Structure formats: structure tokens, C-alpha cells
Short mmCIF file of N, CA and C in Angstrom, two decimals:
data_model
loop_
_atom_site.label_atom_id
_atom_site.label_comp_id
_atom_site.label_asym_id
_atom_site.label_seq_id
_atom_site.Cartn_x
_atom_site.Cartn_y
_atom_site.Cartn_z
N MET A 1 -218.88 -55.47 6.04
CA MET A 1 -219.64 -54.38 5.51
C MET A 1 -220.51 -53.81 6.63
N ALA A 2 -220.09 -52.72 7.22
CA ALA A 2 -220.80 -52.10 8.33
C ALA A 2 -221.87 -51.13 7.80
N LEU A 3 -222.93 -51.04 8.55
CA LEU A 3 -223.99 -50.10 8.19
C LEU A 3 -223.62 -48.72 8.69
N GLU A 4 -224.03 -47.72 7.94
CA GLU A 4 -223.77 -46.35 8.37
C GLU A 4 -224.68 -46.02 9.54
N PRO A 5 -224.16 -45.32 10.55
CA PRO A 5 -225.02 -44.96 11.68
C PRO A 5 -226.10 -43.97 11.24
N LEU A 6 -227.26 -44.09 11.87
CA LEU A 6 -228.38 -43.22 11.54
C LEU A 6 -228.25 -41.89 12.27
N THR A 7 -228.71 -40.85 11.62
CA THR A 7 -228.76 -39.55 12.28
C THR A 7 -229.92 -39.60 13.28
N PRO A 8 -229.95 -38.71 14.25
CA PRO A 8 -231.07 -38.71 15.20
C PRO A 8 -232.43 -38.56 14.52
N GLU A 9 -232.50 -37.77 13.45
CA GLU A 9 -233.77 -37.61 12.74
C GLU A 9 -234.19 -38.91 12.06
N GLU A 10 -233.22 -39.59 11.44
CA GLU A 10 -233.51 -40.86 10.78
C GLU A 10 -233.94 -41.91 11.80
N ARG A 11 -233.29 -41.90 12.96
CA ARG A 11 -233.63 -42.85 14.01
C ARG A 11 -235.06 -42.61 14.51
N ARG A 12 -235.43 -41.35 14.72
CA ARG A 12 -236.79 -41.03 15.16
C ARG A 12 -237.82 -41.44 14.12
N ALA A 13 -237.50 -41.20 12.85
CA ALA A 13 -238.42 -41.58 11.77
C ALA A 13 -238.60 -43.10 11.73
N ALA A 14 -237.52 -43.83 11.88
CA ALA A 14 -237.58 -45.29 11.86
C ALA A 14 -238.38 -45.82 13.05
N LEU A 15 -238.16 -45.22 14.22
CA LEU A 15 -238.91 -45.65 15.41
C LEU A 15 -240.41 -45.36 15.25
N GLY A 16 -240.73 -44.22 14.69
CA GLY A 16 -242.14 -43.88 14.44
C GLY A 16 -242.79 -44.84 13.47
N LYS A 17 -242.05 -45.20 12.43
CA LYS A 17 -242.57 -46.13 11.44
C LYS A 17 -242.78 -47.51 12.07
N ALA A 18 -241.87 -47.93 12.94
CA ALA A 18 -242.00 -49.23 13.60
C ALA A 18 -243.20 -49.26 14.53
N VAL A 19 -243.42 -48.18 15.27
CA VAL A 19 -244.58 -48.10 16.17
C VAL A 19 -245.87 -48.17 15.37
N GLU A 20 -245.91 -47.47 14.26
CA GLU A 20 -247.10 -47.47 13.40
C GLU A 20 -247.37 -48.87 12.85
N ALA A 21 -246.32 -49.58 12.43
CA ALA A 21 -246.47 -50.92 11.87
C ALA A 21 -246.98 -51.89 12.94
N ARG A 22 -246.46 -51.81 14.15
CA ARG A 22 -246.94 -52.68 15.23
C ARG A 22 -248.41 -52.41 15.53
N GLY A 23 -248.80 -51.15 15.50
CA GLY A 23 -250.20 -50.80 15.72
C GLY A 23 -251.11 -51.35 14.64
N THR A 24 -250.66 -51.29 13.41
CA THR A 24 -251.44 -51.82 12.28
C THR A 24 -251.64 -53.33 12.44
N ARG A 25 -250.57 -54.03 12.79
CA ARG A 25 -250.67 -55.48 12.98
C ARG A 25 -251.58 -55.82 14.16
N SER A 26 -251.47 -55.04 15.22
CA SER A 26 -252.30 -55.27 16.41
C SER A 26 -253.78 -55.06 16.09
N ARG A 27 -254.10 -54.01 15.36
CA ARG A 27 -255.49 -53.75 14.98
C ARG A 27 -256.04 -54.85 14.08
N ALA A 28 -255.20 -55.36 13.18
CA ALA A 28 -255.63 -56.43 12.27
C ALA A 28 -255.91 -57.71 13.06
N LYS A 29 -255.07 -58.03 14.03
CA LYS A 29 -255.29 -59.23 14.85
C LYS A 29 -256.55 -59.08 15.69
N ALA A 30 -256.79 -57.89 16.22
CA ALA A 30 -258.01 -57.65 17.00
C ALA A 30 -259.25 -57.79 16.12
N ALA A 31 -259.17 -57.31 14.89
CA ALA A 31 -260.30 -57.42 13.95
C ALA A 31 -260.56 -58.88 13.59
N LEU A 32 -259.50 -59.67 13.46
CA LEU A 32 -259.67 -61.10 13.20
C LEU A 32 -260.35 -61.77 14.37
N GLN A 33 -259.91 -61.44 15.57
CA GLN A 33 -260.45 -62.07 16.76
C GLN A 33 -261.93 -61.73 16.96
N SER A 34 -262.30 -60.51 16.64
CA SER A 34 -263.70 -60.09 16.82
C SER A 34 -264.59 -60.54 15.66
N GLY A 35 -264.00 -60.99 14.57
CA GLY A 35 -264.78 -61.43 13.42
C GLY A 35 -265.07 -60.33 12.42
N GLU A 36 -264.55 -59.14 12.65
CA GLU A 36 -264.76 -58.03 11.71
C GLU A 36 -264.02 -58.26 10.40
N LEU A 37 -262.97 -59.07 10.46
CA LEU A 37 -262.09 -59.29 9.32
C LEU A 37 -261.90 -60.79 9.14
N SER A 38 -261.97 -61.26 7.91
CA SER A 38 -261.74 -62.68 7.64
C SER A 38 -260.28 -62.88 7.25
N VAL A 39 -259.85 -64.12 7.29
CA VAL A 39 -258.47 -64.44 6.92
C VAL A 39 -258.23 -64.08 5.46
N GLN A 40 -259.20 -64.35 4.62
CA GLN A 40 -259.06 -64.03 3.20
C GLN A 40 -258.90 -62.52 2.99
N GLU A 41 -259.68 -61.73 3.71
CA GLU A 41 -259.58 -60.27 3.61
C GLU A 41 -258.23 -59.78 4.12
N LEU A 42 -257.74 -60.39 5.19
CA LEU A 42 -256.43 -60.00 5.73
C LEU A 42 -255.32 -60.30 4.72
N LEU A 43 -255.40 -61.46 4.10
CA LEU A 43 -254.39 -61.82 3.10
C LEU A 43 -254.42 -60.84 1.92
N ALA A 44 -255.61 -60.41 1.53
CA ALA A 44 -255.72 -59.44 0.43
C ALA A 44 -255.13 -58.10 0.85
N GLN A 45 -255.38 -57.68 2.09
CA GLN A 45 -254.82 -56.42 2.58
C GLN A 45 -253.30 -56.50 2.68
N ALA A 46 -252.78 -57.67 3.02
CA ALA A 46 -251.34 -57.84 3.18
C ALA A 46 -250.60 -57.66 1.85
N ASP A 47 -251.30 -57.85 0.74
CA ASP A 47 -250.68 -57.64 -0.57
C ASP A 47 -250.31 -56.18 -0.79
N HIS A 48 -251.02 -55.26 -0.11
CA HIS A 48 -250.81 -53.83 -0.34
C HIS A 48 -250.24 -53.10 0.87
N ASP A 49 -250.22 -53.75 2.02
CA ASP A 49 -249.77 -53.11 3.25
C ASP A 49 -248.52 -53.80 3.76
N GLU A 50 -247.41 -53.08 3.77
CA GLU A 50 -246.12 -53.63 4.18
C GLU A 50 -246.16 -54.15 5.62
N ALA A 51 -246.83 -53.43 6.51
CA ALA A 51 -246.89 -53.84 7.91
C ALA A 51 -247.61 -55.18 8.05
N LEU A 52 -248.71 -55.36 7.35
CA LEU A 52 -249.45 -56.62 7.43
C LEU A 52 -248.69 -57.74 6.73
N ALA A 53 -247.96 -57.42 5.69
CA ALA A 53 -247.18 -58.44 4.98
C ALA A 53 -246.13 -59.06 5.88
N ARG A 54 -245.70 -58.33 6.91
CA ARG A 54 -244.67 -58.83 7.83
C ARG A 54 -245.24 -59.60 9.02
N LEU A 55 -246.55 -59.76 9.08
CA LEU A 55 -247.20 -60.51 10.16
C LEU A 55 -246.92 -61.99 9.96
N ARG A 56 -246.49 -62.66 11.02
CA ARG A 56 -246.24 -64.10 10.93
C ARG A 56 -247.57 -64.85 10.86
N VAL A 57 -247.61 -65.91 10.08
CA VAL A 57 -248.83 -66.70 9.92
C VAL A 57 -249.23 -67.29 11.27
N THR A 58 -248.25 -67.69 12.07
CA THR A 58 -248.52 -68.24 13.40
C THR A 58 -249.27 -67.22 14.26
N GLU A 59 -248.82 -65.96 14.25
CA GLU A 59 -249.50 -64.92 15.03
C GLU A 59 -250.92 -64.70 14.53
N MET A 60 -251.09 -64.74 13.22
CA MET A 60 -252.43 -64.56 12.66
C MET A 60 -253.35 -65.68 13.13
N LEU A 61 -252.88 -66.92 13.08
CA LEU A 61 -253.70 -68.04 13.50
C LEU A 61 -254.04 -67.95 14.98
N GLU A 62 -253.07 -67.58 15.80
CA GLU A 62 -253.29 -67.50 17.24
C GLU A 62 -254.26 -66.39 17.61
N SER A 63 -254.45 -65.43 16.74
CA SER A 63 -255.41 -64.36 17.03
C SER A 63 -256.85 -64.78 16.75
N LEU A 64 -257.04 -65.92 16.09
CA LEU A 64 -258.38 -66.43 15.84
C LEU A 64 -258.90 -67.14 17.08
N ARG A 65 -260.20 -67.06 17.29
CA ARG A 65 -260.83 -67.71 18.45
C ARG A 65 -260.63 -69.23 18.38
N GLY A 66 -260.25 -69.80 19.51
CA GLY A 66 -260.12 -71.25 19.61
C GLY A 66 -258.81 -71.81 19.10
N ILE A 67 -257.90 -70.96 18.68
CA ILE A 67 -256.62 -71.45 18.18
C ILE A 67 -255.51 -70.86 19.05
N GLY A 68 -254.79 -71.76 19.71
CA GLY A 68 -253.66 -71.36 20.53
C GLY A 68 -252.36 -71.76 19.86
N PRO A 69 -251.26 -71.64 20.57
CA PRO A 69 -249.95 -71.96 19.96
C PRO A 69 -249.83 -73.39 19.45
N VAL A 70 -250.33 -74.35 20.21
CA VAL A 70 -250.21 -75.76 19.82
C VAL A 70 -251.05 -76.05 18.59
N ARG A 71 -252.28 -75.60 18.60
CA ARG A 71 -253.16 -75.84 17.44
C ARG A 71 -252.65 -75.11 16.20
N ALA A 72 -252.12 -73.90 16.38
CA ALA A 72 -251.57 -73.15 15.24
C ALA A 72 -250.42 -73.92 14.61
N ARG A 73 -249.52 -74.45 15.43
CA ARG A 73 -248.40 -75.23 14.88
C ARG A 73 -248.90 -76.49 14.18
N ALA A 74 -249.93 -77.12 14.72
CA ALA A 74 -250.50 -78.33 14.09
C ALA A 74 -251.11 -77.99 12.73
N ILE A 75 -251.81 -76.88 12.66
CA ILE A 75 -252.42 -76.46 11.39
C ILE A 75 -251.33 -76.20 10.35
N LEU A 76 -250.28 -75.49 10.76
CA LEU A 76 -249.19 -75.19 9.82
C LEU A 76 -248.50 -76.47 9.36
N ALA A 77 -248.31 -77.42 10.29
CA ALA A 77 -247.68 -78.69 9.92
C ALA A 77 -248.55 -79.46 8.94
N THR A 78 -249.86 -79.47 9.17
CA THR A 78 -250.79 -80.15 8.28
C THR A 78 -250.75 -79.57 6.87
N LEU A 79 -250.64 -78.24 6.80
CA LEU A 79 -250.65 -77.56 5.50
C LEU A 79 -249.27 -77.44 4.86
N GLY A 80 -248.24 -77.84 5.58
CA GLY A 80 -246.88 -77.76 5.05
C GLY A 80 -246.34 -76.34 4.97
N ILE A 81 -246.72 -75.53 5.95
CA ILE A 81 -246.25 -74.14 6.01
C ILE A 81 -245.28 -74.01 7.18
N ALA A 82 -244.14 -73.41 6.95
CA ALA A 82 -243.13 -73.24 8.00
C ALA A 82 -243.66 -72.28 9.07
N PRO A 83 -243.40 -72.57 10.35
CA PRO A 83 -243.88 -71.70 11.43
C PRO A 83 -243.33 -70.28 11.37
N SER A 84 -242.19 -70.10 10.75
CA SER A 84 -241.58 -68.78 10.67
C SER A 84 -242.08 -67.96 9.48
N ARG A 85 -242.95 -68.53 8.67
CA ARG A 85 -243.43 -67.87 7.45
C ARG A 85 -244.26 -66.63 7.78
N ARG A 86 -244.08 -65.60 6.99
CA ARG A 86 -244.87 -64.38 7.13
C ARG A 86 -245.92 -64.36 6.03
N LEU A 87 -246.93 -63.52 6.19
CA LEU A 87 -248.01 -63.48 5.19
C LEU A 87 -247.47 -63.22 3.79
N ARG A 88 -246.47 -62.35 3.68
CA ARG A 88 -245.88 -62.03 2.38
C ARG A 88 -245.29 -63.28 1.72
N GLY A 89 -244.78 -64.20 2.52
CA GLY A 89 -244.08 -65.36 1.98
C GLY A 89 -244.97 -66.52 1.60
N LEU A 90 -246.26 -66.40 1.80
CA LEU A 90 -247.17 -67.49 1.43
C LEU A 90 -247.37 -67.52 -0.07
N GLY A 91 -247.32 -68.72 -0.62
CA GLY A 91 -247.59 -68.88 -2.04
C GLY A 91 -249.09 -68.95 -2.29
N VAL A 92 -249.46 -68.94 -3.54
CA VAL A 92 -250.87 -68.97 -3.93
C VAL A 92 -251.56 -70.22 -3.38
N HIS A 93 -250.91 -71.37 -3.51
CA HIS A 93 -251.51 -72.62 -3.06
C HIS A 93 -251.58 -72.68 -1.54
N GLN A 94 -250.57 -72.14 -0.86
CA GLN A 94 -250.59 -72.11 0.61
C GLN A 94 -251.71 -71.20 1.11
N ARG A 95 -251.90 -70.07 0.47
CA ARG A 95 -252.99 -69.16 0.86
C ARG A 95 -254.34 -69.86 0.70
N ARG A 96 -254.54 -70.49 -0.45
CA ARG A 96 -255.81 -71.17 -0.71
C ARG A 96 -256.03 -72.29 0.30
N ALA A 97 -254.98 -73.07 0.58
CA ALA A 97 -255.10 -74.17 1.53
C ALA A 97 -255.43 -73.65 2.94
N LEU A 98 -254.84 -72.54 3.32
CA LEU A 98 -255.09 -71.96 4.63
C LEU A 98 -256.52 -71.46 4.74
N VAL A 99 -256.99 -70.74 3.73
CA VAL A 99 -258.36 -70.22 3.74
C VAL A 99 -259.36 -71.38 3.74
N ASP A 100 -259.12 -72.38 2.90
CA ASP A 100 -260.02 -73.54 2.83
C ASP A 100 -260.04 -74.30 4.15
N PHE A 101 -258.88 -74.49 4.76
CA PHE A 101 -258.79 -75.22 6.03
C PHE A 101 -259.58 -74.51 7.12
N LEU A 102 -259.43 -73.19 7.19
CA LEU A 102 -260.10 -72.43 8.24
C LEU A 102 -261.60 -72.28 7.98
N ALA A 103 -262.00 -72.36 6.72
CA ALA A 103 -263.42 -72.22 6.39
C ALA A 103 -264.18 -73.51 6.67
N GLY A 104 -263.49 -74.64 6.58
CA GLY A 104 -264.19 -75.90 6.73
C GLY A 104 -263.83 -76.64 7.91
#
């Protein structure tokens, strides 16, 4: 089952949408790092924003101060969250566990 090729207009629209989504995710990570945005607020925004919903939990953790790749993987392993999980894919209990872990 092959996909139909995109017209040049459709391709430009898709590229523009992708650039906008990357910018949204980048701004959210910067806000997390600066403390303007909490993890709980980001998770709430991800419920309504498709671009944020596609942010990997690992990337979100690594954007927090003091958390690098190794510590992010350790946190995810402790909480039983797959490293490939995106914000959209987190369950209610995983979200609560993540917020509680980072708060305490």
C-alpha cells in the first residue's frame, strides 16, 4: 500500500507545520528549563496541543536543570516508563508518579 505523492503545495504546508511544531516543543523545553513552566502545566498543555503531545518524556526530563541523559533514563526506569514514550502516551498513574517524583 503506497502513499500518494504530495503536491508541492501540500509538501510546503506539511513542512511549515513541522517547523511550527518543532518551535513549540523548543519553547516549551526552554520554559521548563527556566522555571517558567512546571511539568504539571506542560502535561496539561499537552492534552490540547498536538505538538507538545508528541514530545518525548526523555526530552522533557533532560530539559530540566540537573537532569541529563543518564539520570533521565534512571528516572524513567524507576517509574516504569518506557524511554520512547511521548507525553500523549502517558497514563494517568504515570503522569501522577512523574509529577510526584519530580516534586519531591
